[in-house]
Coordinates of N, CA and C in Angstrom, one line a residue:
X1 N 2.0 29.8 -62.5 CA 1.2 29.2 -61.5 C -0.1 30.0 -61.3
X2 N -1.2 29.5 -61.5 CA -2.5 30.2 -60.9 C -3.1 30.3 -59.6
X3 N -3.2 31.1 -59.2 CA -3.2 31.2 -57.5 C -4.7 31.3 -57.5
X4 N -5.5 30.7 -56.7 CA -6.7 30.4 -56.6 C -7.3 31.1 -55.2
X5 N -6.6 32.3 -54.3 CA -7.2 32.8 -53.4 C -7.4 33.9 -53.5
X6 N -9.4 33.8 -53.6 CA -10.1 34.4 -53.9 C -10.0 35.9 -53.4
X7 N -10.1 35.7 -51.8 CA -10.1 36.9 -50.8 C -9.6 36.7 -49.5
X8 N -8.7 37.4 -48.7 CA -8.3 37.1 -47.3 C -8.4 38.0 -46.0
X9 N -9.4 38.9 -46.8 CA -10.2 39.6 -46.2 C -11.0 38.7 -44.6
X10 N -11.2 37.7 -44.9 CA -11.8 37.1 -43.3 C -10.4 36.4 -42.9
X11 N -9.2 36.3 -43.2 CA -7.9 35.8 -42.5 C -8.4 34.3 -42.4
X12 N -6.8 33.9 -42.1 CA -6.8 32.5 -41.8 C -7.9 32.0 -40.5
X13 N -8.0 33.0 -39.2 CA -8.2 32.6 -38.4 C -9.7 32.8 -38.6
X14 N -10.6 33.0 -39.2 CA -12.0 33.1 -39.5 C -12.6 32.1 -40.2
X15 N -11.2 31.7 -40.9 CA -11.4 29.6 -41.8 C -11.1 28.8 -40.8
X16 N -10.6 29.4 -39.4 CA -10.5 27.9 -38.7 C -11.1 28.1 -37.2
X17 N -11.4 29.1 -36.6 CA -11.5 29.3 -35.1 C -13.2 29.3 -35.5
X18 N -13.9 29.6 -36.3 CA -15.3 29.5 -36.4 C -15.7 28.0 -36.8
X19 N -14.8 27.2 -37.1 CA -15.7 25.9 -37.7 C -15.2 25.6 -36.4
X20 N -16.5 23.6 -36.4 CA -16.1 22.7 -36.0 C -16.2 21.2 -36.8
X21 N -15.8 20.2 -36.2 CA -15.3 18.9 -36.9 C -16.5 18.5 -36.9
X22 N -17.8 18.2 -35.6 CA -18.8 17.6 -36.3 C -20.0 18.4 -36.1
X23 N -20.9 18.1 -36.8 CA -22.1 19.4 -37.2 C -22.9 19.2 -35.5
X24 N -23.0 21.2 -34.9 CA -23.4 21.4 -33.8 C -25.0 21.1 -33.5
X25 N -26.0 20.3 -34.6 CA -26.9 20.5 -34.6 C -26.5 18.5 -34.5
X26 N -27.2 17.3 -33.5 CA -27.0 15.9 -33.4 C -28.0 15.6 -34.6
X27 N -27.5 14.7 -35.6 CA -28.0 13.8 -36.7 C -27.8 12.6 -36.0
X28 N -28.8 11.6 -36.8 CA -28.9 10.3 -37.2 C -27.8 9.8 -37.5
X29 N -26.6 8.8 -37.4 CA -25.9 8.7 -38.1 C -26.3 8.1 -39.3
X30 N -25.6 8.2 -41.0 CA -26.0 8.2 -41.9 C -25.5 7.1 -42.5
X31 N -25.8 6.1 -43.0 CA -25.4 4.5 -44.0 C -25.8 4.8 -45.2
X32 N -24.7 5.2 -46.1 CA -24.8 5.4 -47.5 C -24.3 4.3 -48.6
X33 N -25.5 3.2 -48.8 CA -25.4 2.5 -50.1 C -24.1 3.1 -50.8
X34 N -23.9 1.4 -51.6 CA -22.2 1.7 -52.2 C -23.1 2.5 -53.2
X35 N -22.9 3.6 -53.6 CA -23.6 4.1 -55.3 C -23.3 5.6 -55.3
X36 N -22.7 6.0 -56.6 CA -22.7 7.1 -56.9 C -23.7 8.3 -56.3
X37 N -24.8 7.9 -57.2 CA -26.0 8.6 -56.6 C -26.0 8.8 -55.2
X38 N -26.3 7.3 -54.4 CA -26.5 7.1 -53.1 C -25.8 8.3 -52.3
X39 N -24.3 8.3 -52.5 CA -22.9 9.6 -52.2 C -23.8 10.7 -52.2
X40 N -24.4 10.9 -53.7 CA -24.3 12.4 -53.8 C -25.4 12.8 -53.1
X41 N -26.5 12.1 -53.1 CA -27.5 12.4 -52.5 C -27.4 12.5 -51.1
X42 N -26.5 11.9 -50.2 CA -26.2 12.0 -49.2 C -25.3 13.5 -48.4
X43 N -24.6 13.7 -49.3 CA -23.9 14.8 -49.1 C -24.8 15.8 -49.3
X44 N -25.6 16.2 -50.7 CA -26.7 17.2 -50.6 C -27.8 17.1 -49.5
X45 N -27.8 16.0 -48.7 CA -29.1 16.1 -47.7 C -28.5 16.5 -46.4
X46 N -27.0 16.4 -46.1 CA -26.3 16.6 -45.2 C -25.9 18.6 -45.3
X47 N -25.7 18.9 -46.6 CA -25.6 20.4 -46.5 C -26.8 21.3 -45.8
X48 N -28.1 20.6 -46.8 CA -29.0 20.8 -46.0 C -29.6 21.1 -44.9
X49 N -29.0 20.4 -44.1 CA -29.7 20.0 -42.4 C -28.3 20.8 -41.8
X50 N -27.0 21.2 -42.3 CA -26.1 22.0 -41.2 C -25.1 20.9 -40.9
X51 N -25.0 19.8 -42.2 CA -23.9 18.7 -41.6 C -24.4 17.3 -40.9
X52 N -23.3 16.2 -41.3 CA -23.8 15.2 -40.6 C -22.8 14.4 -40.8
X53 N -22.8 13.2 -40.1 CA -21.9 11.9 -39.8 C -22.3 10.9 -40.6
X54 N -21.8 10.5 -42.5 CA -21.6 9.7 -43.2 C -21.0 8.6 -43.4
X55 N -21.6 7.5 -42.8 CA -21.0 6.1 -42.9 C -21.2 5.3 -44.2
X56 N -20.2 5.0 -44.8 CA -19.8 4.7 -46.0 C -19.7 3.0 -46.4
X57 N -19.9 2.3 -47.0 CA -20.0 1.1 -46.7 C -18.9 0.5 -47.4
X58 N -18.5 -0.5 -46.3 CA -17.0 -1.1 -46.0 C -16.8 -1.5 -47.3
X59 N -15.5 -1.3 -48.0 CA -15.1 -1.8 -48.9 C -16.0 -1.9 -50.5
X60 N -16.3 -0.7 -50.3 CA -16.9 -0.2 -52.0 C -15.6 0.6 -52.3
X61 N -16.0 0.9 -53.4 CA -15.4 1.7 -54.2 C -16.5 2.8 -55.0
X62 N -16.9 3.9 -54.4 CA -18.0 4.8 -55.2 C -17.2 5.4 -56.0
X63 N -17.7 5.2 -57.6 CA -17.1 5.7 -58.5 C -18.2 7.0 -59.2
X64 N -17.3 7.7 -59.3 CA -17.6 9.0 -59.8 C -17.7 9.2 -61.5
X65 N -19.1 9.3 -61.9 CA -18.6 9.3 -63.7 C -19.6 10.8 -64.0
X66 N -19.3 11.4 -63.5 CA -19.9 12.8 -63.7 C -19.2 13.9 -62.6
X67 N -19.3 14.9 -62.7 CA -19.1 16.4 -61.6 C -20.6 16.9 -61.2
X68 N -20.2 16.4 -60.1 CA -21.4 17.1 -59.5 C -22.0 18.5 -58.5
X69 N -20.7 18.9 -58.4 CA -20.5 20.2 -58.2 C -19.6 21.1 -59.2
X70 N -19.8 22.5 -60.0 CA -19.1 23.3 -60.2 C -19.4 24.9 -59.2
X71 N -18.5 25.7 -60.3 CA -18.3 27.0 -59.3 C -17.1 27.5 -59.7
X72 N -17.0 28.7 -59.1 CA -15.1 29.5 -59.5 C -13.9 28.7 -59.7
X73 N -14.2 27.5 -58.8 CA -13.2 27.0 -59.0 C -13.1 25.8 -59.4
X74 N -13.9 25.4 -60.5 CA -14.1 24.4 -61.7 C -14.9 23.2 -60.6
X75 N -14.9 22.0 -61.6 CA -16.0 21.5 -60.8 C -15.3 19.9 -60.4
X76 N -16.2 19.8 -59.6 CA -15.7 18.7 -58.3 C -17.2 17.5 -58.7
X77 N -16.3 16.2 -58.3 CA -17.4 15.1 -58.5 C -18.3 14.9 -57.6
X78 N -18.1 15.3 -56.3 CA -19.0 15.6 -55.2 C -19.6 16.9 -55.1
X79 N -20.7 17.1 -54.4 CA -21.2 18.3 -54.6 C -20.0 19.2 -53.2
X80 N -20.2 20.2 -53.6 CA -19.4 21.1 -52.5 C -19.7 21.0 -51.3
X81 N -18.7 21.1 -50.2 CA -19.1 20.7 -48.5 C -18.9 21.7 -48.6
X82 N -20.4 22.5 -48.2 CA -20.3 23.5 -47.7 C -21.0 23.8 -45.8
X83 N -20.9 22.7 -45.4 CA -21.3 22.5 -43.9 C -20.1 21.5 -43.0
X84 N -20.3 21.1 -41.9 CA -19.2 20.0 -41.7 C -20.1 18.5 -41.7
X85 N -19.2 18.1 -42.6 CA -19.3 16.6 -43.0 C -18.4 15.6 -42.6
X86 N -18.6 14.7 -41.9 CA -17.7 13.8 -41.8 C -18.0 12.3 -42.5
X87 N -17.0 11.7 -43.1 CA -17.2 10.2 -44.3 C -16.2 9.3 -43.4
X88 N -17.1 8.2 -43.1 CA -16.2 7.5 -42.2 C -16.4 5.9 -43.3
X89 N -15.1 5.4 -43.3 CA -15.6 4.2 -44.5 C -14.1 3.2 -43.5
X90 N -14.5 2.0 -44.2 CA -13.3 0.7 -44.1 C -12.9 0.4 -45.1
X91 N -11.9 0.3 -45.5 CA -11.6 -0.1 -47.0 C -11.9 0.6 -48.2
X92 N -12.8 1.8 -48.2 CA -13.3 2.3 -48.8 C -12.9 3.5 -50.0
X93 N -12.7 3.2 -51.0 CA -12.3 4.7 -51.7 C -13.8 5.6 -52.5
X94 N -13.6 6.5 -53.1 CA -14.1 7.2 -53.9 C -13.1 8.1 -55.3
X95 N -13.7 7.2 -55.8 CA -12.9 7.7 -57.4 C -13.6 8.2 -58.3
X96 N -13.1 8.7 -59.2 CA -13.0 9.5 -60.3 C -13.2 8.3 -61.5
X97 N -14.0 8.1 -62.5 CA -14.1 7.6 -63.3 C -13.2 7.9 -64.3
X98 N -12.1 6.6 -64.6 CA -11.3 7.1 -66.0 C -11.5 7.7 -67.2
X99 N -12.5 6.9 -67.4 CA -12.8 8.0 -68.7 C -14.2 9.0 -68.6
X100 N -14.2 9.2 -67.3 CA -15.3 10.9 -67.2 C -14.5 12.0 -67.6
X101 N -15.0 13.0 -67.5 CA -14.0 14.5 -68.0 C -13.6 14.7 -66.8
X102 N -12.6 15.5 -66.8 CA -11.5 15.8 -65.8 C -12.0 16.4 -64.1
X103 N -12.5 16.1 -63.4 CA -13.0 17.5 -62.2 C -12.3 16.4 -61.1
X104 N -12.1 17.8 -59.8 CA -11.7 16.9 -58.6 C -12.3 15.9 -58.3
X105 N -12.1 15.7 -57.1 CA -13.0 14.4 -56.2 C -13.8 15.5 -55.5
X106 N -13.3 16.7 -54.3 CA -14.0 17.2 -53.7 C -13.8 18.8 -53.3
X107 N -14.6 19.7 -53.1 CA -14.3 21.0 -53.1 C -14.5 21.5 -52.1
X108 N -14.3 22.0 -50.6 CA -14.4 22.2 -49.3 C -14.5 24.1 -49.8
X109 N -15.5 24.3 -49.4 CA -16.1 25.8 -49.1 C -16.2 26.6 -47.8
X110 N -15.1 27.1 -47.1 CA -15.5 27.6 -45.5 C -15.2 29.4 -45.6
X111 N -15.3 29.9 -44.7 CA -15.7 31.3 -44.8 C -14.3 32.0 -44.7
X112 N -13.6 31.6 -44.9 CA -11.9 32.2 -45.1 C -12.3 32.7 -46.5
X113 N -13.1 32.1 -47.7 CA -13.3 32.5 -49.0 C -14.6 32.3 -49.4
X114 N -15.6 32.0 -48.4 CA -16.5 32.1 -49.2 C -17.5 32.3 -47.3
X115 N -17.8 33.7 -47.3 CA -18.1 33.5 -46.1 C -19.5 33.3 -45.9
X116 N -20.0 32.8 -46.7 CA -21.7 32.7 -46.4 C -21.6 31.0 -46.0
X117 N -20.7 30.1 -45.7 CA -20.7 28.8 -45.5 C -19.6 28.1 -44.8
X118 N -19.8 27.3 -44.1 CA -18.9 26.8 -43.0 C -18.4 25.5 -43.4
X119 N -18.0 25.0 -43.9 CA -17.7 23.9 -44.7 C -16.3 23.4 -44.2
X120 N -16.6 22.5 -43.6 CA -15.5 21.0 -43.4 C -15.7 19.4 -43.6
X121 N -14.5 19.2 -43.7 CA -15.0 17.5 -44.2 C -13.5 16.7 -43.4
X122 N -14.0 16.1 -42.7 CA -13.4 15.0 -42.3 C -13.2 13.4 -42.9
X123 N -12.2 13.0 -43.0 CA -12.0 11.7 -43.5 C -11.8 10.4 -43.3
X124 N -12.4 9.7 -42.9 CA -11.9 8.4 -41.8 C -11.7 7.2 -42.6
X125 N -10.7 6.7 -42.3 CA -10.5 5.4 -43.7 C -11.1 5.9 -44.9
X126 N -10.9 6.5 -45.8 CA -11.6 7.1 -46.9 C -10.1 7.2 -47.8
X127 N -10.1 6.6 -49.4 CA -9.4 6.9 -49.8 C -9.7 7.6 -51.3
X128 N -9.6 8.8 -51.6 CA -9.6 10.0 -52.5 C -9.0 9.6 -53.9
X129 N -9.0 9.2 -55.0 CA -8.1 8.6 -56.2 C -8.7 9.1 -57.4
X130 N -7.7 9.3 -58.1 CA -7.8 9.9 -59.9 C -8.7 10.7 -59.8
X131 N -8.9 11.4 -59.2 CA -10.0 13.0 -59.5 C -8.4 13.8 -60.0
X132 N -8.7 14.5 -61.5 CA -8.4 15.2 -62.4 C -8.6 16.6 -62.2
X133 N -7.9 17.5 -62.0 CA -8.5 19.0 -62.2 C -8.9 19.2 -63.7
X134 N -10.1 19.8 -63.9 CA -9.8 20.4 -65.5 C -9.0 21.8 -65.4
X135 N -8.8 21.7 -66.7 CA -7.6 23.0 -67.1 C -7.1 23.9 -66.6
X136 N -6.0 23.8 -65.5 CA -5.8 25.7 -65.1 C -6.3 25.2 -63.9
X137 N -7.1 23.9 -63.1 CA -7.5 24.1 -62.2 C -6.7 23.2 -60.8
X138 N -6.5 23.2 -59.8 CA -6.2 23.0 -58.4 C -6.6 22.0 -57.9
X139 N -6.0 21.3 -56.8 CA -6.7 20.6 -55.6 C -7.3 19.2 -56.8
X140 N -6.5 18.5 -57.0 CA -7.3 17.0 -58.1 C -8.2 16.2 -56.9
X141 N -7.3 16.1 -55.3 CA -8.2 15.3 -54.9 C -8.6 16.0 -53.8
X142 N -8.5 16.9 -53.3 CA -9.5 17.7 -51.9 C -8.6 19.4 -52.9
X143 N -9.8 20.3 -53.2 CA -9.4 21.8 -53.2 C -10.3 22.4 -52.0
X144 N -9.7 23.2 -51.2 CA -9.9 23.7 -49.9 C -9.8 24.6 -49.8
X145 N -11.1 25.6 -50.4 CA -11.2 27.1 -50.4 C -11.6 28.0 -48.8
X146 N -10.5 28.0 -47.8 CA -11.4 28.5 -46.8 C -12.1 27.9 -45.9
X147 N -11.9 26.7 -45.7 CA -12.3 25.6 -44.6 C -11.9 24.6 -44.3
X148 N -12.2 23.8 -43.7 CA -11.3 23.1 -42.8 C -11.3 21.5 -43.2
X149 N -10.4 20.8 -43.2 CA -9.6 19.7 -43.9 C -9.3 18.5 -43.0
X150 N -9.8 17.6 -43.0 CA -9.1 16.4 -41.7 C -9.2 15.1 -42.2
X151 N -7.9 14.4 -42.6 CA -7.4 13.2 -42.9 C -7.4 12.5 -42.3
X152 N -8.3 11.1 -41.3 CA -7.7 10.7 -40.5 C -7.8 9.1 -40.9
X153 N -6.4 8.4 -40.8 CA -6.0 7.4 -41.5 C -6.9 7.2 -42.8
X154 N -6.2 8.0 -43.7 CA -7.0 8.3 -44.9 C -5.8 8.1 -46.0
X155 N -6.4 8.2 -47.3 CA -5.5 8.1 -48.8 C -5.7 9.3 -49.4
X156 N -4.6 10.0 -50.0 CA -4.7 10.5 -51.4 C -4.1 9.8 -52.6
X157 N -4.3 9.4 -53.4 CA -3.5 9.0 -54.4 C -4.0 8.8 -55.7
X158 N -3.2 9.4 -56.9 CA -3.4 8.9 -58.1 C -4.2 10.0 -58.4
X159 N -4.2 11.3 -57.3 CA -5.0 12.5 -58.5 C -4.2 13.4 -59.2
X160 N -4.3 14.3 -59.5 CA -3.6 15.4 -61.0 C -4.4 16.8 -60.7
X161 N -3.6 17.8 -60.7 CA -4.1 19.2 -61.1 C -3.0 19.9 -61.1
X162 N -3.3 21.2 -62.1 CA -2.0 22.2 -62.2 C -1.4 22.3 -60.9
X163 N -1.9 22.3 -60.1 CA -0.8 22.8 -58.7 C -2.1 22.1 -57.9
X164 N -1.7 21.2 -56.6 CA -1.9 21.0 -55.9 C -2.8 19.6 -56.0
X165 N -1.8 18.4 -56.2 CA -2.4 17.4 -57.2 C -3.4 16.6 -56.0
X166 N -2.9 16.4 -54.7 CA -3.5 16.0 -54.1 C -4.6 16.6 -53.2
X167 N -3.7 17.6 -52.8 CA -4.3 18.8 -51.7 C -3.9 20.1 -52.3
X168 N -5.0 21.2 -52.2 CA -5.1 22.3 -52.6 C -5.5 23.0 -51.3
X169 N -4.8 23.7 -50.6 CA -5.2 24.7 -49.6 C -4.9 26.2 -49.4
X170 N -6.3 26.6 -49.4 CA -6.3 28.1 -49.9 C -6.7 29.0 -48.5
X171 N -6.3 29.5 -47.9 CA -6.9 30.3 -46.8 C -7.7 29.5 -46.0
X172 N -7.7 28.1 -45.4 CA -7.9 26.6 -45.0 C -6.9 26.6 -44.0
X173 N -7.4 25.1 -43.5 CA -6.4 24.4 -43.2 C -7.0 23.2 -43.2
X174 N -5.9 22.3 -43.0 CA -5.7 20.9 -43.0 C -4.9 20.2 -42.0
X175 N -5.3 19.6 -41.2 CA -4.5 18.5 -40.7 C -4.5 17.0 -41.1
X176 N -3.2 16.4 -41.3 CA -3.0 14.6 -41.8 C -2.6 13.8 -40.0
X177 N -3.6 12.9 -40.1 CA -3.1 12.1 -38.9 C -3.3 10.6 -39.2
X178 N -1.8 10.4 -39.3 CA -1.6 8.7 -39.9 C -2.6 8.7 -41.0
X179 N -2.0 9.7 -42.2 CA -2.0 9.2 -43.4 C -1.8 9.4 -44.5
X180 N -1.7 9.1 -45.9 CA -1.0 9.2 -47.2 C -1.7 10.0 -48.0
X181 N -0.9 10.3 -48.8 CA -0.4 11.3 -50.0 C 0.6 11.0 -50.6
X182 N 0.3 9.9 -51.9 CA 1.2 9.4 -52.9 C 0.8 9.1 -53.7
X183 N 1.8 9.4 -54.9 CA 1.2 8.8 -56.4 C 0.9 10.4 -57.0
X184 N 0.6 11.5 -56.6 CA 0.0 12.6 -56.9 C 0.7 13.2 -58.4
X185 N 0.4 13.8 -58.8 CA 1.0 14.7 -60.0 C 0.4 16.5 -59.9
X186 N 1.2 17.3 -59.8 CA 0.8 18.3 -60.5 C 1.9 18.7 -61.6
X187 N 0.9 19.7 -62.6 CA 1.2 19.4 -64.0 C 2.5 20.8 -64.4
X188 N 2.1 21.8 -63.0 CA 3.1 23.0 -62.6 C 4.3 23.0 -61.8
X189 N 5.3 23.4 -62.5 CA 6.7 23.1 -62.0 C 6.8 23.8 -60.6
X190 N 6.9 22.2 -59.9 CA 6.8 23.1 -58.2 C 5.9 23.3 -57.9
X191 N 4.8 22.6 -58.3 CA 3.4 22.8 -58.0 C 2.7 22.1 -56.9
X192 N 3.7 21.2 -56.3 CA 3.0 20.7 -55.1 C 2.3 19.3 -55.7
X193 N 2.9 18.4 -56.1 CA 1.9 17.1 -56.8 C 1.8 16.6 -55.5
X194 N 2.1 16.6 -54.5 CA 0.8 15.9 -53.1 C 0.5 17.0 -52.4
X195 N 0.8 18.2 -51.8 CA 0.0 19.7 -51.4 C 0.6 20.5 -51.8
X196 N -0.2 21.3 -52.1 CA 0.2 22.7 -52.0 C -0.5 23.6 -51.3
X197 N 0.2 24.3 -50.3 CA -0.2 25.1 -49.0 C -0.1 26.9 -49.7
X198 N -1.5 27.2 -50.5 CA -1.1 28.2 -50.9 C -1.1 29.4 -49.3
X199 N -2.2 29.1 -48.7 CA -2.3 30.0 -47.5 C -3.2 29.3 -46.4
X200 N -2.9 29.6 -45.3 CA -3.6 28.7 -44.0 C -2.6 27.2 -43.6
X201 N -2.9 27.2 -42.6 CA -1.7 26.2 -42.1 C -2.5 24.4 -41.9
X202 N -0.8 23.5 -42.6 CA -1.1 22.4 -43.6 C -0.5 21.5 -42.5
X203 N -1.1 20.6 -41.3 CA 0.0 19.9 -40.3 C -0.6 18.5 -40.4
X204 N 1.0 17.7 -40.2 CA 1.1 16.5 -40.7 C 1.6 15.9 -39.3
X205 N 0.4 14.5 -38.9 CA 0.8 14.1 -37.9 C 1.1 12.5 -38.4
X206 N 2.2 12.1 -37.5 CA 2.2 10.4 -38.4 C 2.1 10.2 -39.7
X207 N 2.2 10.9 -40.6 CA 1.6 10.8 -41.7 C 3.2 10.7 -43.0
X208 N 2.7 10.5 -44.0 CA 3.6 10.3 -45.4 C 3.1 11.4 -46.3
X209 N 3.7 12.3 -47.3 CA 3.8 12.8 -48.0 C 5.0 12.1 -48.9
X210 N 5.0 11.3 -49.9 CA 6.1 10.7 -50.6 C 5.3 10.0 -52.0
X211 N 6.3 10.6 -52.8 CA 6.2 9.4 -54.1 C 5.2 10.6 -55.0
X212 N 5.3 11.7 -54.8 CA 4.6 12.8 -55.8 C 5.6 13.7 -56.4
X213 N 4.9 13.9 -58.1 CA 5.6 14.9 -58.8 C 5.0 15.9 -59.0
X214 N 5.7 16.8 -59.3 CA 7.2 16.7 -59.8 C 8.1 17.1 -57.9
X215 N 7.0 17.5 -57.2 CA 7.7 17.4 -55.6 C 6.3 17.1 -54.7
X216 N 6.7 17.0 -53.4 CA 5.8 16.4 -52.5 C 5.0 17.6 -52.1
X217 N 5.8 18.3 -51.6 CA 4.8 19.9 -51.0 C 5.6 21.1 -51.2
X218 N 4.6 21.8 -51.8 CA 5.3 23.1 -52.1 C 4.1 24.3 -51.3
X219 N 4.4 25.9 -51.2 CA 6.2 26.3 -51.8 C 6.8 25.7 -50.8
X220 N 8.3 25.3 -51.3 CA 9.5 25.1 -50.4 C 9.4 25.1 -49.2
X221 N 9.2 24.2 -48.1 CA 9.3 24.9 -46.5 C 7.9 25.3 -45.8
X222 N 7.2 25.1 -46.8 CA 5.9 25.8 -46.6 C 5.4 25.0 -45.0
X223 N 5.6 23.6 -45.2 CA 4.6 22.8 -44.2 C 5.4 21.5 -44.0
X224 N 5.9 21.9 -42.8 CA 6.5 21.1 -41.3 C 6.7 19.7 -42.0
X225 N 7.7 19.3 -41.5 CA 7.7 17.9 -42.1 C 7.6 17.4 -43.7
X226 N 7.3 18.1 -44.6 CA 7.0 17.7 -45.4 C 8.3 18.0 -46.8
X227 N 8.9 17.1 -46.8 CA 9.8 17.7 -48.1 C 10.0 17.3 -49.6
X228 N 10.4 18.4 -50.3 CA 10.6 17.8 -51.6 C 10.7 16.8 -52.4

């Protein structure tokens, strides 16, 4: 298993007591065209300015046929949240193009591991699908290096990475409230095909973790509710 935590030198509590959920500086709210582009460019104008409130348009499907972020930790089809972001959609997913090369859906950067950036992403009806890790790499549909994570009535499903097929949390955290993580794969025995909670704490409210291999969340016992 390849353990992806960089440094824990700033502790769990410096990934989670210094962020907040929506950017301290008031934006515009933001209406982002169904379109790849339209995504990306939104997200890079949002790191920008310190974060912002991303409204997604109802019932697209933004498909992903490129990586548009890389870094240490292989590359992601979104550019990295490295501010707080929040994607609020209805019916909405963001996928991974079947036949693009392998990278997550998204890569969350907060200062538990990367302290020059505060990085959260919140989820609101948003559903995460077939983002791939390439080789050796983590987190297929959210990898969460050190910031902060929030599902709310959200999807994971149908992504893949050596360990942590759906969720990757690294010196992070994550909270699920009312909602799924199924379908996941990871490709490491016991590797968490819907989370893996390498470090920082992973809480499930209302929510399902079921129907992932080769188990639902690992290590063993790691995160409340959630079992094999």
């Amino acid at each position: 298993m390849r353990t992806r935590k960089l440094t824990a030198a700033f502790g769990v509590a410096a990934a989670t007591a210094g962020l907040v959920l929506l950017p301290s500086t008031a934006h515009a709210v933001q209406l982002v065209p169904c379109s790849e582009n339209a995504l990306v460019n939104a997200i890079n104008a949002a790191n920008l300015v310190g974060g912002d409130d991303l409204v997604l348009s109802p019932f697209c499907t933004y498909t992903l046929t490129t990586a548009h972020g890389t870094g240490v930790n292989g590359p992601s089809g979104l550019p990295p949240i490295t501010t707080p972001i929040r994607l609020t959609g209805l019916g909405t997913d963001i996928a991974r193009d079947p036949s693009a090369p392998a990278f997550r859906i998204a890569e969350v950067r907060g200062p538990g591991v990367f302290p020059a950036t505060a990085g959260s992403l919140t989820l609101n009806a948003v559903t995460l699908r077939g983002g791939e890790g390439a080789a050796e790499e983590v987190g297929g549909g959210i990898g969460n290096f050190g910031g902060a994570v929030v599902l709310d009535a959200s999807t994971l499903r149908n992504n893949s990475a050596e360990d942590g097929g759906g969720l990757y949390n690294d010196t992070g955290s994550a909270t699920l409230i009312g909602s799924t993580v199924v379908g996941n794969i990871a490709t490491d025995a016991n590797g968490g095909g819907g989370i893996y909670d390498n470090s920082g704490p992973v809480t499930l409210i209302a929510s399902f973790v079921r129907g992932n291999s080769p188990d639902n969340c690992a290590p063993s016992g790691s995160i409340p509710f959630c079992t094999v």
